[in-house]
Amino acid sequence: MPEGDVVWRTARRLHAALAGREVLSSDLRWPSLATADLSGRDVLEVVSAGKHLLTRLAGTAGEAPLTLHSHLRMEGSWYVERTGSDGNGRRSASGVRAVLVTAAWTAVGHRLGVLELVPTAAEGDLVGHLGPDLLGPGWDTAEARRRLLAAPGRALGEALLDQRVLAGVGTFYMAEACFLAGVSPWTPVGDLPDPAAFLRLVHRLLDANKDRVQQVTTGDLRRGRQNYAHARSGLPCLRCGTTVRVALIGRAPQERTAFYCPRCQPGPAPTDDGRAQQPLGAQPRRRAHASAARPAYRARR
Ligand SMILES: [Zn+2]
């Protein structure tokens, strides 16, 4: 799932291609937007707010400025293509949800999780609830700390994933930040020895990765050594050799996966069933009665 750094980079790419240019035609393949027409509007800017993308369009005679709001959710992306090209096979035609055509560049939103159009003046309704944006110009450690500690008994990993606390963290940075801090993701936030230092660490992680495609938290660019915990269940911890584990964190139905090293990150892990696990994305061992829907990390015993 794209996290704040990916969304930040997407906004920058879209901004470079579209800002200052007139939309010549648009095609929003979204039920509620089927009749919307953005042609004739200039793109003012494209910015990210946490994991949200805001494409701001100038007003036209008698009509207010608009913001096209999109969210990548699990598998969305925006492609920037030369106007008139066919995407070079990088994307499926059936996945296209939005097309913004300018003279030079065309932006294509693919498998977007959210697409909506609002008056720019009403953007606050979309993103006003977000906590400080880790990659925004107004990142505020003190405000993020205040929001983090508002519920001292809440599990750290769950709080980090809550975009109302701080905006931009997904399961990757949650796992890596907890590893680097040496705390279990289930540690109550009120037990963190130095919450402000922890938040500065999270900020540094995203900031260091915002300009590169590979997400690296170890400083080692070699394949398989780029990060400590996320998606490494069943593999030896790069630091201590103990098997990295994964369990669900958060409340149903919004549980997410939390990867951690039980030795480097002592503390509670309440939903870990103790069974052998595999790295995320590994092929589950075939079992006659195994359910296809069963998560890979639980398929081995
Ligand atoms: Zn370890």
PDB file of N, CA, C and O in Angstrom, residues 4-79:
ATOM      1  N   GLY A   4       3.029   7.645   2.755  1.00  0.00           N
ATOM      2  CA  GLY A   4       3.158   9.086   2.533  1.00  0.00           C
ATOM      3  C   GLY A   4       4.245   9.471   1.556  1.00  0.00           C
ATOM      4  O   GLY A   4       4.080  10.411   0.764  1.00  0.00           O
ATOM      5  N   ASP A   5       5.375   8.749   1.582  1.00  0.00           N
ATOM      6  CA  ASP A   5       6.477   9.128   0.689  1.00  0.00           C
ATOM      7  C   ASP A   5       6.120   8.893  -0.776  1.00  0.00           C
ATOM      8  O   ASP A   5       6.451   9.687  -1.650  1.00  0.00           O
ATOM      9  N   VAL A   6       5.407   7.795  -1.046  1.00  0.00           N
ATOM     10  CA  VAL A   6       4.997   7.492  -2.425  1.00  0.00           C
ATOM     11  C   VAL A   6       3.987   8.530  -2.911  1.00  0.00           C
ATOM     12  O   VAL A   6       4.057   9.011  -4.047  1.00  0.00           O
ATOM     13  N   VAL A   7       3.053   8.885  -2.043  1.00  0.00           N
ATOM     14  CA  VAL A   7       2.025   9.860  -2.418  1.00  0.00           C
ATOM     15  C   VAL A   7       2.674  11.237  -2.646  1.00  0.00           C
ATOM     16  O   VAL A   7       2.330  11.949  -3.591  1.00  0.00           O
ATOM     17  N   TRP A   8       3.623  11.566  -1.799  1.00  0.00           N
ATOM     18  CA  TRP A   8       4.348  12.847  -1.947  1.00  0.00           C
ATOM     19  C   TRP A   8       5.039  12.902  -3.307  1.00  0.00           C
ATOM     20  O   TRP A   8       4.981  13.904  -4.016  1.00  0.00           O
ATOM     21  N   ARG A   9       5.690  11.794  -3.679  1.00  0.00           N
ATOM     22  CA  ARG A   9       6.389  11.739  -4.966  1.00  0.00           C
ATOM     23  C   ARG A   9       5.415  11.808  -6.140  1.00  0.00           C
ATOM     24  O   ARG A   9       5.680  12.429  -7.160  1.00  0.00           O
ATOM     25  N   THR A  10       4.272  11.135  -5.971  1.00  0.00           N
ATOM     26  CA  THR A  10       3.238  11.170  -7.018  1.00  0.00           C
ATOM     27  C   THR A  10       2.760  12.603  -7.235  1.00  0.00           C
ATOM     28  O   THR A  10       2.611  13.058  -8.368  1.00  0.00           O
ATOM     29  N   ALA A  11       2.526  13.315  -6.135  1.00  0.00           N
ATOM     30  CA  ALA A  11       2.070  14.710  -6.244  1.00  0.00           C
ATOM     31  C   ALA A  11       3.113  15.555  -6.954  1.00  0.00           C
ATOM     32  O   ALA A  11       2.791  16.376  -7.816  1.00  0.00           O
ATOM     33  N   ARG A  12       4.368  15.345  -6.628  1.00  0.00           N
ATOM     34  CA  ARG A  12       5.425  16.137  -7.247  1.00  0.00           C
ATOM     35  C   ARG A  12       5.483  15.876  -8.758  1.00  0.00           C
ATOM     36  O   ARG A  12       5.651  16.784  -9.558  1.00  0.00           O
ATOM     37  N   ARG A  13       5.333  14.589  -9.136  1.00  0.00           N
ATOM     38  CA  ARG A  13       5.384  14.233 -10.557  1.00  0.00           C
ATOM     39  C   ARG A  13       4.196  14.842 -11.310  1.00  0.00           C
ATOM     40  O   ARG A  13       4.337  15.387 -12.407  1.00  0.00           O
ATOM     41  N   LEU A  14       3.010  14.726 -10.708  1.00  0.00           N
ATOM     42  CA  LEU A  14       1.818  15.293 -11.345  1.00  0.00           C
ATOM     43  C   LEU A  14       1.937  16.810 -11.447  1.00  0.00           C
ATOM     44  O   LEU A  14       1.567  17.412 -12.457  1.00  0.00           O
ATOM     45  N   HIS A  15       2.468  17.415 -10.395  1.00  0.00           N
ATOM     46  CA  HIS A  15       2.608  18.866 -10.395  1.00  0.00           C
ATOM     47  C   HIS A  15       3.534  19.310 -11.528  1.00  0.00           C
ATOM     48  O   HIS A  15       3.237  20.265 -12.253  1.00  0.00           O
ATOM     49  N   ALA A  16       4.658  18.606 -11.665  1.00  0.00           N
ATOM     50  CA  ALA A  16       5.629  18.975 -12.713  1.00  0.00           C
ATOM     51  C   ALA A  16       5.001  18.862 -14.096  1.00  0.00           C
ATOM     52  O   ALA A  16       5.298  19.655 -14.986  1.00  0.00           O
ATOM     53  N   ALA A  17       4.123  17.887 -14.276  1.00  0.00           N
ATOM     54  CA  ALA A  17       3.537  17.668 -15.604  1.00  0.00           C
ATOM     55  C   ALA A  17       2.353  18.587 -15.882  1.00  0.00           C
ATOM     56  O   ALA A  17       2.137  18.992 -17.030  1.00  0.00           O
ATOM     57  N   LEU A  18       1.587  18.911 -14.851  1.00  0.00           N
ATOM     58  CA  LEU A  18       0.291  19.560 -15.094  1.00  0.00           C
ATOM     59  C   LEU A  18       0.217  21.022 -14.673  1.00  0.00           C
ATOM     60  O   LEU A  18      -0.564  21.791 -15.264  1.00  0.00           O
ATOM     61  N   ALA A  19       0.957  21.422 -13.673  1.00  0.00           N
ATOM     62  CA  ALA A  19       0.764  22.767 -13.110  1.00  0.00           C
ATOM     63  C   ALA A  19       1.013  23.843 -14.155  1.00  0.00           C
ATOM     64  O   ALA A  19       1.982  23.770 -14.915  1.00  0.00           O
ATOM     65  N   GLY A  20       0.118  24.799 -14.187  1.00  0.00           N
ATOM     66  CA  GLY A  20       0.253  25.902 -15.134  1.00  0.00           C
ATOM     67  C   GLY A  20      -0.285  25.570 -16.519  1.00  0.00           C
ATOM     68  O   GLY A  20      -0.216  26.403 -17.423  1.00  0.00           O
ATOM     69  N   ARG A  21      -0.826  24.371 -16.680  1.00  0.00           N
ATOM     70  CA  ARG A  21      -1.323  23.973 -17.998  1.00  0.00           C
ATOM     71  C   ARG A  21      -2.850  23.849 -17.990  1.00  0.00           C
ATOM     72  O   ARG A  21      -3.449  23.495 -16.974  1.00  0.00           O
ATOM     73  N   GLU A  22      -3.427  24.090 -19.127  1.00  0.00           N
ATOM     74  CA  GLU A  22      -4.880  23.996 -19.253  1.00  0.00           C
ATOM     75  C   GLU A  22      -5.290  22.546 -19.519  1.00  0.00           C
ATOM     76  O   GLU A  22      -4.639  21.843 -20.304  1.00  0.00           O
ATOM     77  N   VAL A  23      -6.349  22.135 -18.875  1.00  0.00           N
ATOM     78  CA  VAL A  23      -6.908  20.808 -19.168  1.00  0.00           C
ATOM     79  C   VAL A  23      -7.698  20.919 -20.475  1.00  0.00           C
ATOM     80  O   VAL A  23      -8.642  21.710 -20.579  1.00  0.00           O
ATOM     81  N   LEU A  24      -7.275  20.159 -21.474  1.00  0.00           N
ATOM     82  CA  LEU A  24      -7.959  20.218 -22.776  1.00  0.00           C
ATOM     83  C   LEU A  24      -9.168  19.301 -22.797  1.00  0.00           C
ATOM     84  O   LEU A  24     -10.178  19.592 -23.431  1.00  0.00           O
ATOM     85  N   SER A  25      -9.035  18.173 -22.110  1.00  0.00           N
ATOM     86  CA  SER A  25     -10.195  17.288 -21.956  1.00  0.00           C
ATOM     87  C   SER A  25     -10.000  16.431 -20.721  1.00  0.00           C
ATOM     88  O   SER A  25      -8.869  16.255 -20.248  1.00  0.00           O
ATOM     89  N   SER A  26     -11.096  15.943 -20.188  1.00  0.00           N
ATOM     90  CA  SER A  26     -11.013  15.092 -18.996  1.00  0.00           C
ATOM     91  C   SER A  26     -12.005  13.947 -19.129  1.00  0.00           C
ATOM     92  O   SER A  26     -12.991  14.051 -19.872  1.00  0.00           O
ATOM     93  N   ASP A  27     -11.694  12.877 -18.443  1.00  0.00           N
ATOM     94  CA  ASP A  27     -12.587  11.712 -18.458  1.00  0.00           C
ATOM     95  C   ASP A  27     -12.511  11.093 -17.064  1.00  0.00           C
ATOM     96  O   ASP A  27     -11.496  10.501 -16.701  1.00  0.00           O
ATOM     97  N   LEU A  28     -13.554  11.275 -16.275  1.00  0.00           N
ATOM     98  CA  LEU A  28     -13.572  10.734 -14.916  1.00  0.00           C
ATOM     99  C   LEU A  28     -14.502   9.526 -14.901  1.00  0.00           C
ATOM    100  O   LEU A  28     -15.716   9.662 -14.977  1.00  0.00           O
ATOM    101  N   ARG A  29     -13.906   8.360 -14.828  1.00  0.00           N
ATOM    102  CA  ARG A  29     -14.697   7.121 -14.914  1.00  0.00           C
ATOM    103  C   ARG A  29     -15.057   6.670 -13.513  1.00  0.00           C
ATOM    104  O   ARG A  29     -14.507   5.701 -12.979  1.00  0.00           O
ATOM    105  N   TRP A  30     -15.931   7.430 -12.937  1.00  0.00           N
ATOM    106  CA  TRP A  30     -16.336   7.227 -11.554  1.00  0.00           C
ATOM    107  C   TRP A  30     -17.818   7.537 -11.503  1.00  0.00           C
ATOM    108  O   TRP A  30     -18.232   8.587 -12.008  1.00  0.00           O
ATOM    109  N   PRO A  31     -18.623   6.677 -10.952  1.00  0.00           N
ATOM    110  CA  PRO A  31     -20.079   6.849 -11.083  1.00  0.00           C
ATOM    111  C   PRO A  31     -20.579   8.252 -10.742  1.00  0.00           C
ATOM    112  O   PRO A  31     -21.347   8.839 -11.509  1.00  0.00           O
ATOM    113  N   SER A  32     -20.104   8.811  -9.633  1.00  0.00           N
ATOM    114  CA  SER A  32     -20.641  10.106  -9.212  1.00  0.00           C
ATOM    115  C   SER A  32     -20.091  11.262 -10.042  1.00  0.00           C
ATOM    116  O   SER A  32     -20.560  12.390  -9.921  1.00  0.00           O
ATOM    117  N   LEU A  33     -19.081  10.990 -10.879  1.00  0.00           N
ATOM    118  CA  LEU A  33     -18.427  12.079 -11.616  1.00  0.00           C
ATOM    119  C   LEU A  33     -18.565  11.921 -13.132  1.00  0.00           C
ATOM    120  O   LEU A  33     -17.876  12.591 -13.893  1.00  0.00           O
ATOM    121  N   ALA A  34     -19.440  11.037 -13.534  1.00  0.00           N
ATOM    122  CA  ALA A  34     -19.505  10.680 -14.952  1.00  0.00           C
ATOM    123  C   ALA A  34     -19.760  11.880 -15.858  1.00  0.00           C
ATOM    124  O   ALA A  34     -19.298  11.915 -16.987  1.00  0.00           O
ATOM    125  N   THR A  35     -20.451  12.886 -15.358  1.00  0.00           N
ATOM    126  CA  THR A  35     -20.778  14.025 -16.224  1.00  0.00           C
ATOM    127  C   THR A  35     -19.855  15.222 -15.986  1.00  0.00           C
ATOM    128  O   THR A  35     -20.005  16.260 -16.629  1.00  0.00           O
ATOM    129  N   ALA A  36     -18.911  15.081 -15.050  1.00  0.00           N
ATOM    130  CA  ALA A  36     -18.022  16.222 -14.753  1.00  0.00           C
ATOM    131  C   ALA A  36     -17.091  16.481 -15.936  1.00  0.00           C
ATOM    132  O   ALA A  36     -16.593  15.549 -16.555  1.00  0.00           O
ATOM    133  N   ASP A  37     -16.878  17.745 -16.215  1.00  0.00           N
ATOM    134  CA  ASP A  37     -15.996  18.126 -17.327  1.00  0.00           C
ATOM    135  C   ASP A  37     -15.033  19.200 -16.825  1.00  0.00           C
ATOM    136  O   ASP A  37     -15.448  20.278 -16.430  1.00  0.00           O
ATOM    137  N   LEU A  38     -13.754  18.887 -16.827  1.00  0.00           N
ATOM    138  CA  LEU A  38     -12.765  19.822 -16.295  1.00  0.00           C
ATOM    139  C   LEU A  38     -12.065  20.598 -17.414  1.00  0.00           C
ATOM    140  O   LEU A  38     -11.142  21.374 -17.142  1.00  0.00           O
ATOM    141  N   SER A  39     -12.477  20.391 -18.646  1.00  0.00           N
ATOM    142  CA  SER A  39     -11.784  21.053 -19.754  1.00  0.00           C
ATOM    143  C   SER A  39     -11.948  22.567 -19.641  1.00  0.00           C
ATOM    144  O   SER A  39     -12.975  23.074 -19.175  1.00  0.00           O
ATOM    145  N   GLY A  40     -10.894  23.276 -20.041  1.00  0.00           N
ATOM    146  CA  GLY A  40     -10.899  24.731 -19.971  1.00  0.00           C
ATOM    147  C   GLY A  40     -10.362  25.270 -18.654  1.00  0.00           C
ATOM    148  O   GLY A  40     -10.130  26.470 -18.527  1.00  0.00           O
ATOM    149  N   ARG A  41     -10.152  24.393 -17.686  1.00  0.00           N
ATOM    150  CA  ARG A  41      -9.612  24.856 -16.400  1.00  0.00           C
ATOM    151  C   ARG A  41      -8.091  24.689 -16.396  1.00  0.00           C
ATOM    152  O   ARG A  41      -7.572  23.697 -16.886  1.00  0.00           O
ATOM    153  N   ASP A  42      -7.402  25.638 -15.784  1.00  0.00           N
ATOM    154  CA  ASP A  42      -5.957  25.503 -15.610  1.00  0.00           C
ATOM    155  C   ASP A  42      -5.677  24.716 -14.333  1.00  0.00           C
ATOM    156  O   ASP A  42      -6.357  24.899 -13.320  1.00  0.00           O
ATOM    157  N   VAL A  43      -4.666  23.852 -14.389  1.00  0.00           N
ATOM    158  CA  VAL A  43      -4.227  23.173 -13.164  1.00  0.00           C
ATOM    159  C   VAL A  43      -3.330  24.143 -12.409  1.00  0.00           C
ATOM    160  O   VAL A  43      -2.331  24.641 -12.955  1.00  0.00           O
ATOM    161  N   LEU A  44      -3.700  24.460 -11.193  1.00  0.00           N
ATOM    162  CA  LEU A  44      -2.908  25.397 -10.390  1.00  0.00           C
ATOM    163  C   LEU A  44      -1.745  24.674  -9.718  1.00  0.00           C
ATOM    164  O   LEU A  44      -0.618  25.111  -9.743  1.00  0.00           O
ATOM    165  N   GLU A  45      -2.051  23.561  -9.079  1.00  0.00           N
ATOM    166  CA  GLU A  45      -1.000  22.792  -8.399  1.00  0.00           C
ATOM    167  C   GLU A  45      -1.545  21.425  -8.007  1.00  0.00           C
ATOM    168  O   GLU A  45      -2.749  21.202  -7.986  1.00  0.00           O
ATOM    169  N   VAL A  46      -0.606  20.520  -7.735  1.00  0.00           N
ATOM    170  CA  VAL A  46      -0.963  19.208  -7.205  1.00  0.00           C
ATOM    171  C   VAL A  46      -0.147  19.023  -5.922  1.00  0.00           C
ATOM    172  O   VAL A  46       1.074  19.156  -5.944  1.00  0.00           O
ATOM    173  N   VAL A  47      -0.829  18.769  -4.837  1.00  0.00           N
ATOM    174  CA  VAL A  47      -0.136  18.614  -3.552  1.00  0.00           C
ATOM    175  C   VAL A  47      -0.620  17.338  -2.870  1.00  0.00           C
ATOM    176  O   VAL A  47      -1.692  16.798  -3.185  1.00  0.00           O
ATOM    177  N   SER A  48       0.201  16.857  -1.932  1.00  0.00           N
ATOM    178  CA  SER A  48      -0.236  15.731  -1.113  1.00  0.00           C
ATOM    179  C   SER A  48      -0.547  16.234   0.282  1.00  0.00           C
ATOM    180  O   SER A  48       0.014  17.223   0.741  1.00  0.00           O
ATOM    181  N   ALA A  49      -1.478  15.538   0.928  1.00  0.00           N
ATOM    182  CA  ALA A  49      -1.777  15.789   2.334  1.00  0.00           C
ATOM    183  C   ALA A  49      -1.868  14.404   2.961  1.00  0.00           C
ATOM    184  O   ALA A  49      -2.854  13.698   2.760  1.00  0.00           O
ATOM    185  N   GLY A  50      -0.802  14.008   3.658  1.00  0.00           N
ATOM    186  CA  GLY A  50      -0.750  12.626   4.118  1.00  0.00           C
ATOM    187  C   GLY A  50      -0.807  11.710   2.917  1.00  0.00           C
ATOM    188  O   GLY A  50      -0.020  11.847   1.981  1.00  0.00           O
ATOM    189  N   LYS A  51      -1.779  10.814   2.880  1.00  0.00           N
ATOM    190  CA  LYS A  51      -1.888   9.891   1.754  1.00  0.00           C
ATOM    191  C   LYS A  51      -2.922  10.355   0.722  1.00  0.00           C
ATOM    192  O   LYS A  51      -3.294   9.605  -0.172  1.00  0.00           O
ATOM    193  N   HIS A  52      -3.379  11.595   0.868  1.00  0.00           N
ATOM    194  CA  HIS A  52      -4.377  12.146  -0.063  1.00  0.00           C
ATOM    195  C   HIS A  52      -3.701  13.006  -1.129  1.00  0.00           C
ATOM    196  O   HIS A  52      -2.739  13.708  -0.838  1.00  0.00           O
ATOM    197  N   LEU A  53      -4.245  12.970  -2.338  1.00  0.00           N
ATOM    198  CA  LEU A  53      -3.730  13.788  -3.441  1.00  0.00           C
ATOM    199  C   LEU A  53      -4.776  14.835  -3.804  1.00  0.00           C
ATOM    200  O   LEU A  53      -5.956  14.514  -4.001  1.00  0.00           O
ATOM    201  N   LEU A  54      -4.337  16.083  -3.891  1.00  0.00           N
ATOM    202  CA  LEU A  54      -5.243  17.177  -4.206  1.00  0.00           C
ATOM    203  C   LEU A  54      -4.759  17.877  -5.474  1.00  0.00           C
ATOM    204  O   LEU A  54      -3.682  18.478  -5.484  1.00  0.00           O
ATOM    205  N   THR A  55      -5.543  17.764  -6.536  1.00  0.00           N
ATOM    206  CA  THR A  55      -5.239  18.445  -7.791  1.00  0.00           C
ATOM    207  C   THR A  55      -6.146  19.668  -7.860  1.00  0.00           C
ATOM    208  O   THR A  55      -7.371  19.539  -7.981  1.00  0.00           O
ATOM    209  N   ARG A  56      -5.537  20.848  -7.751  1.00  0.00           N
ATOM    210  CA  ARG A  56      -6.329  22.082  -7.661  1.00  0.00           C
ATOM    211  C   ARG A  56      -6.452  22.733  -9.033  1.00  0.00           C
ATOM    212  O   ARG A  56      -5.457  22.934  -9.720  1.00  0.00           O
ATOM    213  N   LEU A  57      -7.692  23.042  -9.375  1.00  0.00           N
ATOM    214  CA  LEU A  57      -7.992  23.590 -10.704  1.00  0.00           C
ATOM    215  C   LEU A  57      -8.592  24.978 -10.563  1.00  0.00           C
ATOM    216  O   LEU A  57      -9.439  25.221  -9.691  1.00  0.00           O
ATOM    217  N   ALA A  58      -8.152  25.864 -11.426  1.00  0.00           N
ATOM    218  CA  ALA A  58      -8.641  27.246 -11.384  1.00  0.00           C
ATOM    219  C   ALA A  58     -10.128  27.299 -11.695  1.00  0.00           C
ATOM    220  O   ALA A  58     -10.666  26.426 -12.377  1.00  0.00           O
ATOM    221  N   GLY A  59     -10.765  28.359 -11.200  1.00  0.00           N
ATOM    222  CA  GLY A  59     -12.164  28.579 -11.527  1.00  0.00           C
ATOM    223  C   GLY A  59     -12.292  29.047 -12.972  1.00  0.00           C
ATOM    224  O   GLY A  59     -11.322  29.467 -13.601  1.00  0.00           O
ATOM    225  N   THR A  60     -13.500  28.941 -13.485  1.00  0.00           N
ATOM    226  CA  THR A  60     -13.766  29.494 -14.814  1.00  0.00           C
ATOM    227  C   THR A  60     -14.852  30.543 -14.627  1.00  0.00           C
ATOM    228  O   THR A  60     -15.354  30.718 -13.509  1.00  0.00           O
ATOM    229  N   ALA A  61     -15.210  31.230 -15.679  1.00  0.00           N
ATOM    230  CA  ALA A  61     -16.208  32.295 -15.561  1.00  0.00           C
ATOM    231  C   ALA A  61     -17.442  31.802 -14.823  1.00  0.00           C
ATOM    232  O   ALA A  61     -18.119  30.900 -15.286  1.00  0.00           O
ATOM    233  N   GLY A  62     -17.676  32.385 -13.673  1.00  0.00           N
ATOM    234  CA  GLY A  62     -18.879  32.032 -12.924  1.00  0.00           C
ATOM    235  C   GLY A  62     -18.785  30.739 -12.139  1.00  0.00           C
ATOM    236  O   GLY A  62     -19.728  30.363 -11.441  1.00  0.00           O
ATOM    237  N   GLU A  63     -17.663  30.032 -12.214  1.00  0.00           N
ATOM    238  CA  GLU A  63     -17.561  28.779 -11.466  1.00  0.00           C
ATOM    239  C   GLU A  63     -16.354  28.784 -10.549  1.00  0.00           C
ATOM    240  O   GLU A  63     -15.275  29.257 -10.919  1.00  0.00           O
ATOM    241  N   ALA A  64     -16.532  28.249  -9.369  1.00  0.00           N
ATOM    242  CA  ALA A  64     -15.494  28.304  -8.334  1.00  0.00           C
ATOM    243  C   ALA A  64     -14.333  27.355  -8.659  1.00  0.00           C
ATOM    244  O   ALA A  64     -14.510  26.387  -9.404  1.00  0.00           O
ATOM    245  N   PRO A  65     -13.151  27.631  -8.108  1.00  0.00           N
ATOM    246  CA  PRO A  65     -12.037  26.689  -8.238  1.00  0.00           C
ATOM    247  C   PRO A  65     -12.430  25.322  -7.668  1.00  0.00           C
ATOM    248  O   PRO A  65     -13.182  25.235  -6.694  1.00  0.00           O
ATOM    249  N   LEU A  66     -11.915  24.284  -8.290  1.00  0.00           N
ATOM    250  CA  LEU A  66     -12.257  22.925  -7.874  1.00  0.00           C
ATOM    251  C   LEU A  66     -10.999  22.152  -7.465  1.00  0.00           C
ATOM    252  O   LEU A  66      -9.896  22.457  -7.931  1.00  0.00           O
ATOM    253  N   THR A  67     -11.201  21.158  -6.634  1.00  0.00           N
ATOM    254  CA  THR A  67     -10.120  20.237  -6.279  1.00  0.00           C
ATOM    255  C   THR A  67     -10.551  18.823  -6.620  1.00  0.00           C
ATOM    256  O   THR A  67     -11.622  18.371  -6.197  1.00  0.00           O
ATOM    257  N   LEU A  68      -9.711  18.160  -7.415  1.00  0.00           N
ATOM    258  CA  LEU A  68      -9.934  16.740  -7.685  1.00  0.00           C
ATOM    259  C   LEU A  68      -9.160  15.965  -6.623  1.00  0.00           C
ATOM    260  O   LEU A  68      -7.927  16.039  -6.565  1.00  0.00           O
ATOM    261  N   HIS A  69      -9.883  15.285  -5.775  1.00  0.00           N
ATOM    262  CA  HIS A  69      -9.280  14.568  -4.650  1.00  0.00           C
ATOM    263  C   HIS A  69      -9.174  13.091  -5.006  1.00  0.00           C
ATOM    264  O   HIS A  69     -10.155  12.479  -5.437  1.00  0.00           O
ATOM    265  N   SER A  70      -7.984  12.530  -4.849  1.00  0.00           N
ATOM    266  CA  SER A  70      -7.843  11.092  -5.079  1.00  0.00           C
ATOM    267  C   SER A  70      -7.020  10.462  -3.961  1.00  0.00           C
ATOM    268  O   SER A  70      -6.258  11.133  -3.265  1.00  0.00           O
ATOM    269  N   HIS A  71      -7.235   9.174  -3.794  1.00  0.00           N
ATOM    270  CA  HIS A  71      -6.516   8.395  -2.779  1.00  0.00           C
ATOM    271  C   HIS A  71      -6.147   7.074  -3.437  1.00  0.00           C
ATOM    272  O   HIS A  71      -6.976   6.454  -4.103  1.00  0.00           O
ATOM    273  N   LEU A  72      -4.899   6.659  -3.263  1.00  0.00           N
ATOM    274  CA  LEU A  72      -4.438   5.459  -3.963  1.00  0.00           C
ATOM    275  C   LEU A  72      -4.913   4.165  -3.294  1.00  0.00           C
ATOM    276  O   LEU A  72      -4.924   3.104  -3.936  1.00  0.00           O
ATOM    277  N   ARG A  73      -5.278   4.260  -2.014  1.00  0.00           N
ATOM    278  CA  ARG A  73      -5.662   3.061  -1.252  1.00  0.00           C
ATOM    279  C   ARG A  73      -4.686   1.913  -1.468  1.00  0.00           C
ATOM    280  O   ARG A  73      -3.490   2.105  -1.359  1.00  0.00           O
ATOM    281  N   MET A  74      -5.160   0.716  -1.835  1.00  0.00           N
ATOM    282  CA  MET A  74      -4.267  -0.441  -1.877  1.00  0.00           C
ATOM    283  C   MET A  74      -3.389  -0.508  -3.130  1.00  0.00           C
ATOM    284  O   MET A  74      -2.224  -0.831  -3.066  1.00  0.00           O
ATOM    285  N   GLU A  75      -3.953  -0.226  -4.288  1.00  0.00           N
ATOM    286  CA  GLU A  75      -3.194  -0.499  -5.503  1.00  0.00           C
ATOM    287  C   GLU A  75      -3.296   0.600  -6.555  1.00  0.00           C
ATOM    288  O   GLU A  75      -2.976   0.383  -7.713  1.00  0.00           O
ATOM    289  N   GLY A  76      -3.725   1.782  -6.138  1.00  0.00           N
ATOM    290  CA  GLY A  76      -3.873   2.862  -7.109  1.00  0.00           C
ATOM    291  C   GLY A  76      -2.544   3.492  -7.491  1.00  0.00           C
ATOM    292  O   GLY A  76      -1.543   3.357  -6.783  1.00  0.00           O
ATOM    293  N   SER A  77      -2.556   4.167  -8.629  1.00  0.00           N
ATOM    294  CA  SER A  77      -1.368   4.926  -9.038  1.00  0.00           C
ATOM    295  C   SER A  77      -1.789   5.957 -10.085  1.00  0.00           C
ATOM    296  O   SER A  77      -2.855   5.848 -10.690  1.00  0.00           O
ATOM    297  N   TRP A  78      -0.948   6.949 -10.266  1.00  0.00           N
ATOM    298  CA  TRP A  78      -1.137   7.933 -11.330  1.00  0.00           C
ATOM    299  C   TRP A  78       0.025   7.802 -12.291  1.00  0.00           C
ATOM    300  O   TRP A  78       1.185   7.783 -11.870  1.00  0.00           O
ATOM    301  N   TYR A  79      -0.286   7.718 -13.563  1.00  0.00           N
ATOM    302  CA  TYR A  79       0.741   7.675 -14.599  1.00  0.00           C
ATOM    303  C   TYR A  79       0.778   9.023 -15.306  1.00  0.00           C
ATOM    304  O   TYR A  79      -0.268   9.645 -15.517  1.00  0.00           O
TER     305      TYR A  79
END
